[in-house]
Coordinates of C-alpha atoms and ligand atoms in Angstrom, one line a residue:
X1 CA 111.1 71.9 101.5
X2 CA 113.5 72.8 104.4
X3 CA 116.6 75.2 103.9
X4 CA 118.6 72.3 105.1
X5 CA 117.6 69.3 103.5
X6 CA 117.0 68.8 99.3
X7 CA 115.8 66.0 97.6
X8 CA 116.4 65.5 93.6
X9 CA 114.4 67.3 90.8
X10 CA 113.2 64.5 88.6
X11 CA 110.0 64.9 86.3
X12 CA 108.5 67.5 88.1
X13 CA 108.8 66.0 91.4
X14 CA 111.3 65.8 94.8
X15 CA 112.3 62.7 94.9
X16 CA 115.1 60.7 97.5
X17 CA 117.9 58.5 95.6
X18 CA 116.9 55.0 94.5
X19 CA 119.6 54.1 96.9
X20 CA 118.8 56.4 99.8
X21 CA 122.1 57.7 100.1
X22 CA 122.5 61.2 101.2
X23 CA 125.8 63.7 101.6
X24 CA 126.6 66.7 103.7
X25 CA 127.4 70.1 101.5
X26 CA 129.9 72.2 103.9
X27 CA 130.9 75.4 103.7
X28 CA 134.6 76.2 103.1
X29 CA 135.1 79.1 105.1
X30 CA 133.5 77.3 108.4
X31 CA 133.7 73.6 107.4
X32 CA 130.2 73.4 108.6
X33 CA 126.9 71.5 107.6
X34 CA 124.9 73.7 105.1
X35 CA 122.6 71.1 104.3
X36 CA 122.4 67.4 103.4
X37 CA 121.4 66.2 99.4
X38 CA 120.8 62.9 97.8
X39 CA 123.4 60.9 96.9
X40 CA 122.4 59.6 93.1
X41 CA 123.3 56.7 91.4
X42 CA 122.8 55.0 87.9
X43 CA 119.5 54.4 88.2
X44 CA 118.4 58.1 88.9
X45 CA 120.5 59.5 86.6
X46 CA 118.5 57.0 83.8
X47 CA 115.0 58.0 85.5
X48 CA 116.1 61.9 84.7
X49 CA 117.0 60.8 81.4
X50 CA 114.2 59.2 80.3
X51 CA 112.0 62.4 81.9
X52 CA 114.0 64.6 80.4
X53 CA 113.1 62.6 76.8
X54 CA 109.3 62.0 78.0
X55 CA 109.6 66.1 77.9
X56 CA 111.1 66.8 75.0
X57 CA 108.4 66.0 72.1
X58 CA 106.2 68.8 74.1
X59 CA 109.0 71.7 75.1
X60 CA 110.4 71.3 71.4
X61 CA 107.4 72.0 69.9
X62 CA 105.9 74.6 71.8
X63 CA 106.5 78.3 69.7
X64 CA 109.3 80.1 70.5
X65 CA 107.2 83.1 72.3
X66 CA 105.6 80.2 74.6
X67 CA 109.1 79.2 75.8
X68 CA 110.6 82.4 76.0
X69 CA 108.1 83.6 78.5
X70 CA 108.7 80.6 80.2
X71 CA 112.4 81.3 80.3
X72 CA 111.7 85.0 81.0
X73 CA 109.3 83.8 84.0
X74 CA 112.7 82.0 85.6
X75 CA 114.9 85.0 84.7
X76 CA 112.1 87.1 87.0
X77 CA 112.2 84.8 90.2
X78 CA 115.9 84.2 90.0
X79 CA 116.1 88.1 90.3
X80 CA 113.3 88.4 93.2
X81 CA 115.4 85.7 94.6
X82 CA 118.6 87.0 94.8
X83 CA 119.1 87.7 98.0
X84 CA 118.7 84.3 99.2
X85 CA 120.2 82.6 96.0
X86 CA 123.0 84.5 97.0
X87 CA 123.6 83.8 100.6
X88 CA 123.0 79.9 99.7
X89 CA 125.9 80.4 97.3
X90 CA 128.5 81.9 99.6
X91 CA 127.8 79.1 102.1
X92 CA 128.2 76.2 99.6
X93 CA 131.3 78.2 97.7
X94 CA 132.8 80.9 99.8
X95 CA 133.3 83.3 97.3
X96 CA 132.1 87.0 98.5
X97 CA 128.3 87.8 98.9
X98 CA 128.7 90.9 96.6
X99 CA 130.4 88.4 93.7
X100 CA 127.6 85.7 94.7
X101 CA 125.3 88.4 93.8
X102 CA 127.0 89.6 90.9
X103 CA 127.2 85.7 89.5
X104 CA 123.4 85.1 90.2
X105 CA 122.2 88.5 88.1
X106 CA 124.9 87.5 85.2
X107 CA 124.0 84.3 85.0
X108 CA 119.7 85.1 85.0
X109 CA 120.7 87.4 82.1
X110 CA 121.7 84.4 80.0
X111 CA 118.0 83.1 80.6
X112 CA 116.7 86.7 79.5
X113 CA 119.1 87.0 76.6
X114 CA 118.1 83.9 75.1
X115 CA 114.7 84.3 76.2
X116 CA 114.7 86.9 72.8
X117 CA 116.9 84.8 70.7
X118 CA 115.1 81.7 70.5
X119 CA 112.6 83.6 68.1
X120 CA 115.5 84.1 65.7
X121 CA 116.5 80.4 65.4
X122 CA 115.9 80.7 61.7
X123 CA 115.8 78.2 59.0
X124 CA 117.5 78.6 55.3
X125 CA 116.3 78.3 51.6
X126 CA 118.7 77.3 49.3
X127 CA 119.1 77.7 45.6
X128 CA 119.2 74.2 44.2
X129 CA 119.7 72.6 41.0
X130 CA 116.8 72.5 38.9
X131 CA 113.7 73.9 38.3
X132 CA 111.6 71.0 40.5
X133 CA 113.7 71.3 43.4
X134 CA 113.2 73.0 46.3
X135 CA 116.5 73.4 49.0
X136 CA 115.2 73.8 52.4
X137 CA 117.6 74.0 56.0
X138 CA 115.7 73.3 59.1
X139 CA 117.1 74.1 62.6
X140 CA 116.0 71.0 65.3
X141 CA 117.3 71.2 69.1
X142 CA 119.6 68.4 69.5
X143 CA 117.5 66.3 72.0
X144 CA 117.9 65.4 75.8
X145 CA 121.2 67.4 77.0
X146 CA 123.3 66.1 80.3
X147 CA 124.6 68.9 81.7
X148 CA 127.5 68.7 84.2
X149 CA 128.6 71.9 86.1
X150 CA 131.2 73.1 88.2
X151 CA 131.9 74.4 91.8
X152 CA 133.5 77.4 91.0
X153 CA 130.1 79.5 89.7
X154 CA 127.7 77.2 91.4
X155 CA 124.4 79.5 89.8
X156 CA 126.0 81.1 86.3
X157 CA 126.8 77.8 85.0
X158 CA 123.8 75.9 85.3
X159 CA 121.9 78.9 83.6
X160 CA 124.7 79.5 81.1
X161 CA 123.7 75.8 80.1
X162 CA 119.7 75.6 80.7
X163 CA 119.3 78.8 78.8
X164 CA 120.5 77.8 75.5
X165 CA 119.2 74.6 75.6
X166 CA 116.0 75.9 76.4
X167 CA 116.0 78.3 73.9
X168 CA 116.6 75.5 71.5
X169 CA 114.5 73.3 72.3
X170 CA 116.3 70.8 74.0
X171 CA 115.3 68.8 77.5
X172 CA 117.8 68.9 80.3
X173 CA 119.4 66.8 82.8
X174 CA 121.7 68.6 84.8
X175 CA 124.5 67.6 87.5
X176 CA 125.8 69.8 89.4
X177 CA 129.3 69.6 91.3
X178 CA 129.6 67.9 94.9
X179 CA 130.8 70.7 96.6
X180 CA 127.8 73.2 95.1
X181 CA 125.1 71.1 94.2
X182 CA 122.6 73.9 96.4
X183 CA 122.2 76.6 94.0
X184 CA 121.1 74.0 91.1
X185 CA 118.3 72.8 93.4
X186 CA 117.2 76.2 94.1
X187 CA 117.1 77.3 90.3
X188 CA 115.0 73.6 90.5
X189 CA 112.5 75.0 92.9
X190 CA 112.2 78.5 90.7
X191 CA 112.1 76.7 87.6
X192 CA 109.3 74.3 89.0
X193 CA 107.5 77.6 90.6
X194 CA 107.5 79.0 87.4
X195 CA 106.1 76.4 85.5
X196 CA 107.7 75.1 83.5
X197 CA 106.3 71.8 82.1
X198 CA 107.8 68.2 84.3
X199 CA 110.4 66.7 82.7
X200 CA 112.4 69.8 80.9
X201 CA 114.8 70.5 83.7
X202 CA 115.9 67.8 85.5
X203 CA 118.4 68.0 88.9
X204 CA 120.6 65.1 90.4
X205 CA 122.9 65.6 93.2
X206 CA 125.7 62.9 93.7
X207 CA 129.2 62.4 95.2
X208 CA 129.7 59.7 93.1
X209 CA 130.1 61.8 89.5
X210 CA 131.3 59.1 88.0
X211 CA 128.5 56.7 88.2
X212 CA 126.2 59.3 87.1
X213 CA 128.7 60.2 84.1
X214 CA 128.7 56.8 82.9
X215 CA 125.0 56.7 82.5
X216 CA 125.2 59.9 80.6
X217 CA 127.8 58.6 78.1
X218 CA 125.7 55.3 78.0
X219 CA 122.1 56.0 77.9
X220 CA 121.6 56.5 73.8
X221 CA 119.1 58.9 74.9
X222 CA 121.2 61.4 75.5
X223 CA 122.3 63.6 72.5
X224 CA 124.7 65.6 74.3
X225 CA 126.8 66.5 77.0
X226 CA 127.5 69.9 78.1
X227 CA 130.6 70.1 80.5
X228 CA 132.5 72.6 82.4
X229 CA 135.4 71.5 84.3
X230 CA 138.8 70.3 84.1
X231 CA 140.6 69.5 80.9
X232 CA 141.0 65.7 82.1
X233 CA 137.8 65.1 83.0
X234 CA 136.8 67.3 79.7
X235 CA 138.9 64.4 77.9
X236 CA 137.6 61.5 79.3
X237 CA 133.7 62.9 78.5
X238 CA 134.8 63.5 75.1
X239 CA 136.3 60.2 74.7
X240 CA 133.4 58.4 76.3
X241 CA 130.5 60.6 74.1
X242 CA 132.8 59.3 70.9
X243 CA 131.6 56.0 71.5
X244 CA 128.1 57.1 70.3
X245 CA 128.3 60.3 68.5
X246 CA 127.0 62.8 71.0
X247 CA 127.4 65.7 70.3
X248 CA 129.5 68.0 73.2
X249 CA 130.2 71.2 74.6
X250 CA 133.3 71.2 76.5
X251 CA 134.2 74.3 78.7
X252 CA 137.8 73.2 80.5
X253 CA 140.8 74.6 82.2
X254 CA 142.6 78.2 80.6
X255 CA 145.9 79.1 81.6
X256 CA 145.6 82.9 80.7
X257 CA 148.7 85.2 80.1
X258 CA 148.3 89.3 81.3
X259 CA 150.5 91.1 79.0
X260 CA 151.2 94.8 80.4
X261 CA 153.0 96.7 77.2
X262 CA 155.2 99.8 78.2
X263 CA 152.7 102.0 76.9
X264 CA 149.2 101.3 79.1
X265 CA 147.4 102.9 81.6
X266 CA 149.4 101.0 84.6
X267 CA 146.6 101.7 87.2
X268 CA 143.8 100.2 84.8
X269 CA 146.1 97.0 84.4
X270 CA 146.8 97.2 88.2
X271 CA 143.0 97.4 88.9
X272 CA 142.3 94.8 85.9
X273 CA 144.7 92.5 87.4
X274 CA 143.2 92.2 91.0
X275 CA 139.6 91.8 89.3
X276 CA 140.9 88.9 86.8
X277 CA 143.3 87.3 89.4
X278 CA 141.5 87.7 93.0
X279 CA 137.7 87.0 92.0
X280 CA 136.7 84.3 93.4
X281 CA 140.2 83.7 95.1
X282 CA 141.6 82.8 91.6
X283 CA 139.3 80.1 90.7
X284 CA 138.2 81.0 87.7
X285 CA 139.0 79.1 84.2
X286 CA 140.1 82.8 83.0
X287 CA 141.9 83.9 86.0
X288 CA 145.0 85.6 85.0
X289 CA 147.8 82.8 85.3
X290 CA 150.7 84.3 84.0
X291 CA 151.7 87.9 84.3
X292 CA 154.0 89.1 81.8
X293 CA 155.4 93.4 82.5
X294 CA 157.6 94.9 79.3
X295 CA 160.6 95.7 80.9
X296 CA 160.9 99.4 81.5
X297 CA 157.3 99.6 83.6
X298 CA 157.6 96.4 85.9
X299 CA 159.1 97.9 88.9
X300 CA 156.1 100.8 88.9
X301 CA 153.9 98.0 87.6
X302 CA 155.0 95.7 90.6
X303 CA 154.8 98.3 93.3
X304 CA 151.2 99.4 92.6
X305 CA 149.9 96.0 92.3
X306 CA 151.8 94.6 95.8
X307 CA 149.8 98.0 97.4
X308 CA 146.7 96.7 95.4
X309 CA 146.6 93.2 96.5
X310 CA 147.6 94.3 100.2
X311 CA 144.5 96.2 100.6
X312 CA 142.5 92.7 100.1
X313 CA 140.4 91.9 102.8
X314 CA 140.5 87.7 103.0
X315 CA 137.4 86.2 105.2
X316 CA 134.2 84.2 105.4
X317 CA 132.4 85.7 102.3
X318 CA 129.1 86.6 104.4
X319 CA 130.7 89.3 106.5
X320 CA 130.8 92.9 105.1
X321 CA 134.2 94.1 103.5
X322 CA 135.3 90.5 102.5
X323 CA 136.9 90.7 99.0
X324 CA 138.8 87.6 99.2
X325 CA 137.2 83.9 100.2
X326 CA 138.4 80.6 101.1
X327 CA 139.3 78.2 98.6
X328 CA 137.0 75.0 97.7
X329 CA 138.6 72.7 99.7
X330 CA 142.1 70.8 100.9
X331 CA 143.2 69.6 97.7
X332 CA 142.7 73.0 96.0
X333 CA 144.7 74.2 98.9
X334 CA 147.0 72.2 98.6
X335 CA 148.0 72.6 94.8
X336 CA 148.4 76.2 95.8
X337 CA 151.0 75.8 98.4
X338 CA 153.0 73.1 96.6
X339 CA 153.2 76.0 93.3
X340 CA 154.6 78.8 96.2
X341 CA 157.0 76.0 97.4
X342 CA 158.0 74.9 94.1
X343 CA 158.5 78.2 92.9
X344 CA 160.2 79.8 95.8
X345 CA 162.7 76.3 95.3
X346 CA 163.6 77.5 92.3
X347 CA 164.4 81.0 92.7
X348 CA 161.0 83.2 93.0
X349 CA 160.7 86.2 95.4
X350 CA 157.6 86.3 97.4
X351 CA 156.0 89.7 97.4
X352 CA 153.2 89.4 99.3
X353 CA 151.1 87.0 101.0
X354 CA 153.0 83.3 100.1
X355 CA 151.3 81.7 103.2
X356 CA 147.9 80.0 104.7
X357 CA 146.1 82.9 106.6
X358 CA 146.2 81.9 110.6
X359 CA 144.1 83.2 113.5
X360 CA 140.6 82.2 114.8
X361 CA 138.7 83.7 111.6
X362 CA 140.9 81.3 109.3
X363 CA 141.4 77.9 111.4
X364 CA 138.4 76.0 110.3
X365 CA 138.5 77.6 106.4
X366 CA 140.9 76.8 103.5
X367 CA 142.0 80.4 103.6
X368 CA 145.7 81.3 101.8
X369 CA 146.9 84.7 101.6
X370 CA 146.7 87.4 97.8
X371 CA 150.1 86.1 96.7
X372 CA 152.6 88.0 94.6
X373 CA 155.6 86.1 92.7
X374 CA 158.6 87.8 91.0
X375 CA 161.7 86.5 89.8
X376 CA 159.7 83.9 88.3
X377 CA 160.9 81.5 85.6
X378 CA 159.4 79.8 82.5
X379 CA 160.3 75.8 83.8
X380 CA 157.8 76.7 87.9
X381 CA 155.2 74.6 88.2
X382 CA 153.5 77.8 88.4
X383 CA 154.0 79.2 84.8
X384 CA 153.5 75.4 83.4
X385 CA 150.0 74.4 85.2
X386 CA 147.1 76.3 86.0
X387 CA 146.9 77.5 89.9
X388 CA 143.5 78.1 90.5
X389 CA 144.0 80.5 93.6
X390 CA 145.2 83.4 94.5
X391 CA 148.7 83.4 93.4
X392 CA 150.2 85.2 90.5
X393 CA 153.2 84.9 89.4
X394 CA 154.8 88.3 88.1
X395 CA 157.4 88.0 84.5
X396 CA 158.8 90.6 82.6
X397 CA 159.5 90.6 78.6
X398 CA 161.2 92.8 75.9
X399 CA 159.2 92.8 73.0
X400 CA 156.3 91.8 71.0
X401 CA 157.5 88.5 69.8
X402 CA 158.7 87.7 72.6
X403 CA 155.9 87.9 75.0
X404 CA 153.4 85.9 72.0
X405 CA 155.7 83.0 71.9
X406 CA 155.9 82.8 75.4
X407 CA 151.9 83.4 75.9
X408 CA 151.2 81.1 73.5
X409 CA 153.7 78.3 74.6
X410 CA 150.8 76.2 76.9
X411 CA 148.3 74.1 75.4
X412 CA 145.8 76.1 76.8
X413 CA 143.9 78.2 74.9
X414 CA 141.1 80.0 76.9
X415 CA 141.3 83.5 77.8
X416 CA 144.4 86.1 77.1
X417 CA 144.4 89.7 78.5
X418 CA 146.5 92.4 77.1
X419 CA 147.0 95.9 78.1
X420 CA 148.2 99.0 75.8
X421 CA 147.2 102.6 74.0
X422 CA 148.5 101.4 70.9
X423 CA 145.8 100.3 68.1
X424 CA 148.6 98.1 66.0
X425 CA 150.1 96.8 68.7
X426 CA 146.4 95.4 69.9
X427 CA 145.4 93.9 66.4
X428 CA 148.9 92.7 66.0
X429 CA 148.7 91.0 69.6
X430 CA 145.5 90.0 69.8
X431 CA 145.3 88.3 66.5
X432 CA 148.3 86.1 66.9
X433 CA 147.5 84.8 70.7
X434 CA 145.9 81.1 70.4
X435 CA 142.9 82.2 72.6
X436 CA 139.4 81.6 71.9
X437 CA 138.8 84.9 73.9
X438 CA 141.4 88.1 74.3
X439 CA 140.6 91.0 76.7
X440 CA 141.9 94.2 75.5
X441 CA 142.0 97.3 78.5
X442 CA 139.6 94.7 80.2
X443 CA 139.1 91.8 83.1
X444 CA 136.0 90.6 82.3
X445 CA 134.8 88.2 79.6
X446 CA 131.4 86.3 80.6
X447 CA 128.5 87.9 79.2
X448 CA 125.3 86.5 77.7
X449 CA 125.8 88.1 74.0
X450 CA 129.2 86.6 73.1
X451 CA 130.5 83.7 72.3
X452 CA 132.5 83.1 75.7
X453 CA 135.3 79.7 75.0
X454 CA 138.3 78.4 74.5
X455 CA 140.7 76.4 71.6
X456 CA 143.3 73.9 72.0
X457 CA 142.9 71.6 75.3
X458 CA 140.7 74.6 76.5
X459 CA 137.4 72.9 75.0
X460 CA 135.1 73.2 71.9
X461 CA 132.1 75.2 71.4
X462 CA 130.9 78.2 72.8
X463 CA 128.5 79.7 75.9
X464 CA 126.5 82.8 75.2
X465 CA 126.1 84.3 71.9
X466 CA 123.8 83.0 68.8
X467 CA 127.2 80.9 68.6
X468 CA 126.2 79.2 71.9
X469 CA 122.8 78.6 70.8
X470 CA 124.6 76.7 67.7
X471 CA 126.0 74.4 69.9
X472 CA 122.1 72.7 70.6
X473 CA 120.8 72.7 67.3
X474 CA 121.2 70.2 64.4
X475 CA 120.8 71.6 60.7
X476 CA 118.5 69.4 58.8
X477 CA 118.5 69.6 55.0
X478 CA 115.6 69.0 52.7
X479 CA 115.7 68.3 49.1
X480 CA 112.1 68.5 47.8
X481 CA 111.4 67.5 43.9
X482 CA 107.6 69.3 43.5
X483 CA 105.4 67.1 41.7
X484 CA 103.5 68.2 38.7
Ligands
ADP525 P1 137.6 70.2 89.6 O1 138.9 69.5 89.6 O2 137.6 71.7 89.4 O3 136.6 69.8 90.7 P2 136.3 68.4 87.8 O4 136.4 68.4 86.3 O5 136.7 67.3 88.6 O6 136.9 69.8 88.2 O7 134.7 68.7 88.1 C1 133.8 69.4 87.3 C2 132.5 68.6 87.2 O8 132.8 67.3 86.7 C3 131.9 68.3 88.6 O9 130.5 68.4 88.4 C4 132.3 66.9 88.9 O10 131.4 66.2 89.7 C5 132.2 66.3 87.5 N1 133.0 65.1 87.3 C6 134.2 64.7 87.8 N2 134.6 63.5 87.4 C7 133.6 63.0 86.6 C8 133.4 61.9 85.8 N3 134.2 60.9 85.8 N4 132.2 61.8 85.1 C9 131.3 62.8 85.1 N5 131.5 63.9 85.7 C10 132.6 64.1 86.5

């Protein structure tokens, strides 16, 4: 197979679209042609289906040491791979080649981590009534999974989803977001390398995600849909998956708040801020939104982070020293600059950055300078909606109470960050934030042992964790009367 020009993973083989369609993947920093992939309709989203359930009889009942070397064999090659995994990520995405790197290792872990875990996907015996009764609890993988993915970690997300399911014993179908659809097929080609029977991981590429996404809330042969993305589309899924009781895992926009209390270490929030806000230009679902300072340390707090965030080096993510990226594309773009507008309408002081970058490296990109807001108030677009770029907007509060209410007043509820030396004040804090996940002294959340998710509009279920493996199993319960 050429660098430059995929076909779709179905069954074990590269196959065109039914249709014959094909679309152009560009890179954002250059706005050129990476590579072409088939455009999929309907009808190859049913043909993966009904692989991915032609598959499922055989990877489901394997033992669990036969499909954890299996899994273990893709962890191996995605690591031998990285290098090029890598590079093919930054082209599709634009994010930094050290953070592509980073995101291809974290998300192979998942594979490894679950690799182990599958063996433990125990069963239960239950006392029961009487003496002739036996209570036993099964553990069954949900059957064929439809997996949609995002742009924003092109690689970690597609393995944050195949491992568990794996591990479960489920079959998967997996579609993988317009922009990034390069780093699924390549995780195709490894898992195909490594053997893994036809049929168990399926790939379709397609600019038309809602054709595809009907035939996944359609086909009864799906059992469930796995989705990361944005809290509308999350809804509509859901919705749609009602309609025949499919089970789903919903992974959808955050909104986070970074609380700095009077009494931290102000150079580990500084640093923890430019990790959580900056990576990936601020597309991230836990990106720090919201950046709330107690009074008495915001000017020191301000001052170290504006010198931070000035020493950001914004480019194309393959040249060396690059710490900053472009951003997906116009619209994302665009939603940026209309928050800075808005917010600078209504009062808010730009302290850095608070414009597109110009010059010959940045003409052809979607490139927008590390922006710092103060003077920000609670009714910006900015504090109300999540940005998804480099932008943060910098609050300050009095006290405890305070500072929750206004944290918790979104209905978001993915990821909080808070900052202090003082053990109350992080149990009191951290127990009363509405956030599926709360950082304390710390910007980052994704690993494969915990149980990485959000509450509210943020989703349901988990990724990571014997929690995530929950999310594709079914219990079933047997009541056995012993005869004689
Ligand atoms: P974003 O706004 O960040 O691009 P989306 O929620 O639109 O987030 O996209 C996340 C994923 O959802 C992508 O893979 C995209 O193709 C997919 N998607 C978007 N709309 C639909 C839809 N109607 N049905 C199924 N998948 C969809």
């Amino acid at each position: 197979m050429s660098a430059g020009s995929f076909r779709l993973y179905i069954g074990g083989e590269w196959r065109d679209a039914a249709g014959g369609q094909r679309f152009e993947v560009t890179n954002p920093a250059t706005g050129e042609v990476v590579a072409t992939v088939p455009d999929a309709g309907a009808e190859d989203a049913r043909a993966a289906i009904e692989a991915a359930h032609g598959a499922f009889a055989g990877w489901s009942s394997l033992p669990a040491h036969v499909r954890a070397r299996y899994m273990r064999k893709v962890y191996d090659l995605i690591v031998r791979n990285v290098e090029r995994l890598a590079r093919v990520l930054t082209e599709e995405n634009g994010k930094p080649l050290a953070e592509a790197r980073g995101e291809v290792l974290n998300g192979a872990e998942y594979l490894n981590w679950y690799a182990e875990e599958t063996r433990r996907v125990y069963g239960e015996v239950i006392p029961s009534s009487s003496r002739r009764t036996r209570i036993w609890v099964l553990r069954q993988p949900v059957g064929v999974v439809a997996a949609i993915t995002p742009w924003n970690f092109p690689s970690s997300m597609v393995t944050r989803k195949i491992a568990p399911a794996l591990a479960a014993g489920c079959t998967v179908v997996l579609k993988p977001a317009e922009q990034t659809p390069l780093s699924a097929l390549l995780i195709a080609e490894i898992i195909q390398e490594a053997g893994l029977p036809p049929g168990v991981v399926n790939v379709v590429t397609t600019r038309d995600p809602a054709a595809v996404g009907r035939e996944f809330l359609s086909n009864q042969l799906v059992r469930k849909i796995s989705f990361t993305g944005s809290t509308e589309v999350g809804k509509y899924l859901a919705q749609g998956a009602a309609a025949q009781m499919k089970r789903v895992s919903m992974e959808l926009g955050g909104h986070a708040p970074f609380i700095v209390f009077e009494d931290a270490d102000l150079d580990a929030a500084v640093q923890g801020a430019v990790i959580s806000k900056f990576r990936n230009a601020g597309q991230t679902c836990i990106c720090a939104n919201r950046i709330y300072v107690q009074e008495s340390v915001a000017d020191a707090f301000a001052e170290r982070l504006v010198e931070a965030v000035r020493r950001l080096r914004v480019g194309n993510g393959l040249e060396d020293g690059t710490s900053v990226g472009p951003l997906i594309d116009e619209a994302a773009f665009i939603k940026v600059e209309e928050h800075v507008s808005d917010a600078r309408r209504r009062g808010a002081r730009v302290l850095t950055g608070g414009h597109r970058m110009s010059g010959p490296a940045f003409d052809r990109g979607f490139f927008y300078a590390p922006t710092l807001l103060d003077q920000v108030s609670d009714d910006m677009r900015i504090v109300r909606e999540e940005t998804f770029g480099p932008v943060a907007p910098i609050m300050t509060f009095r006290n405890e109470d305070e500072v929750i209410r206004r944290a918790n007043d979104t209905n978001y509820g993915l990821a909080a960050y808070i900052f202090t030396r003082n053990l109350g004040r992080t149990v009191r804090v951290s127990e009363a934030l509405e956030y599926g996940m709360v950082a304390v002294n710390d910007s980052l959340l994704a690993v494969p042992q915990a149980p990485f998710g959000g509450i509210k509009e943020s989703g349901v279920g988990r990724e990571g964790g014997r929690h995530g493996l929950d999310d594709y199993l079914e219990y079933k319960y047997l009541s056995v009367v012993l005869d004689g």
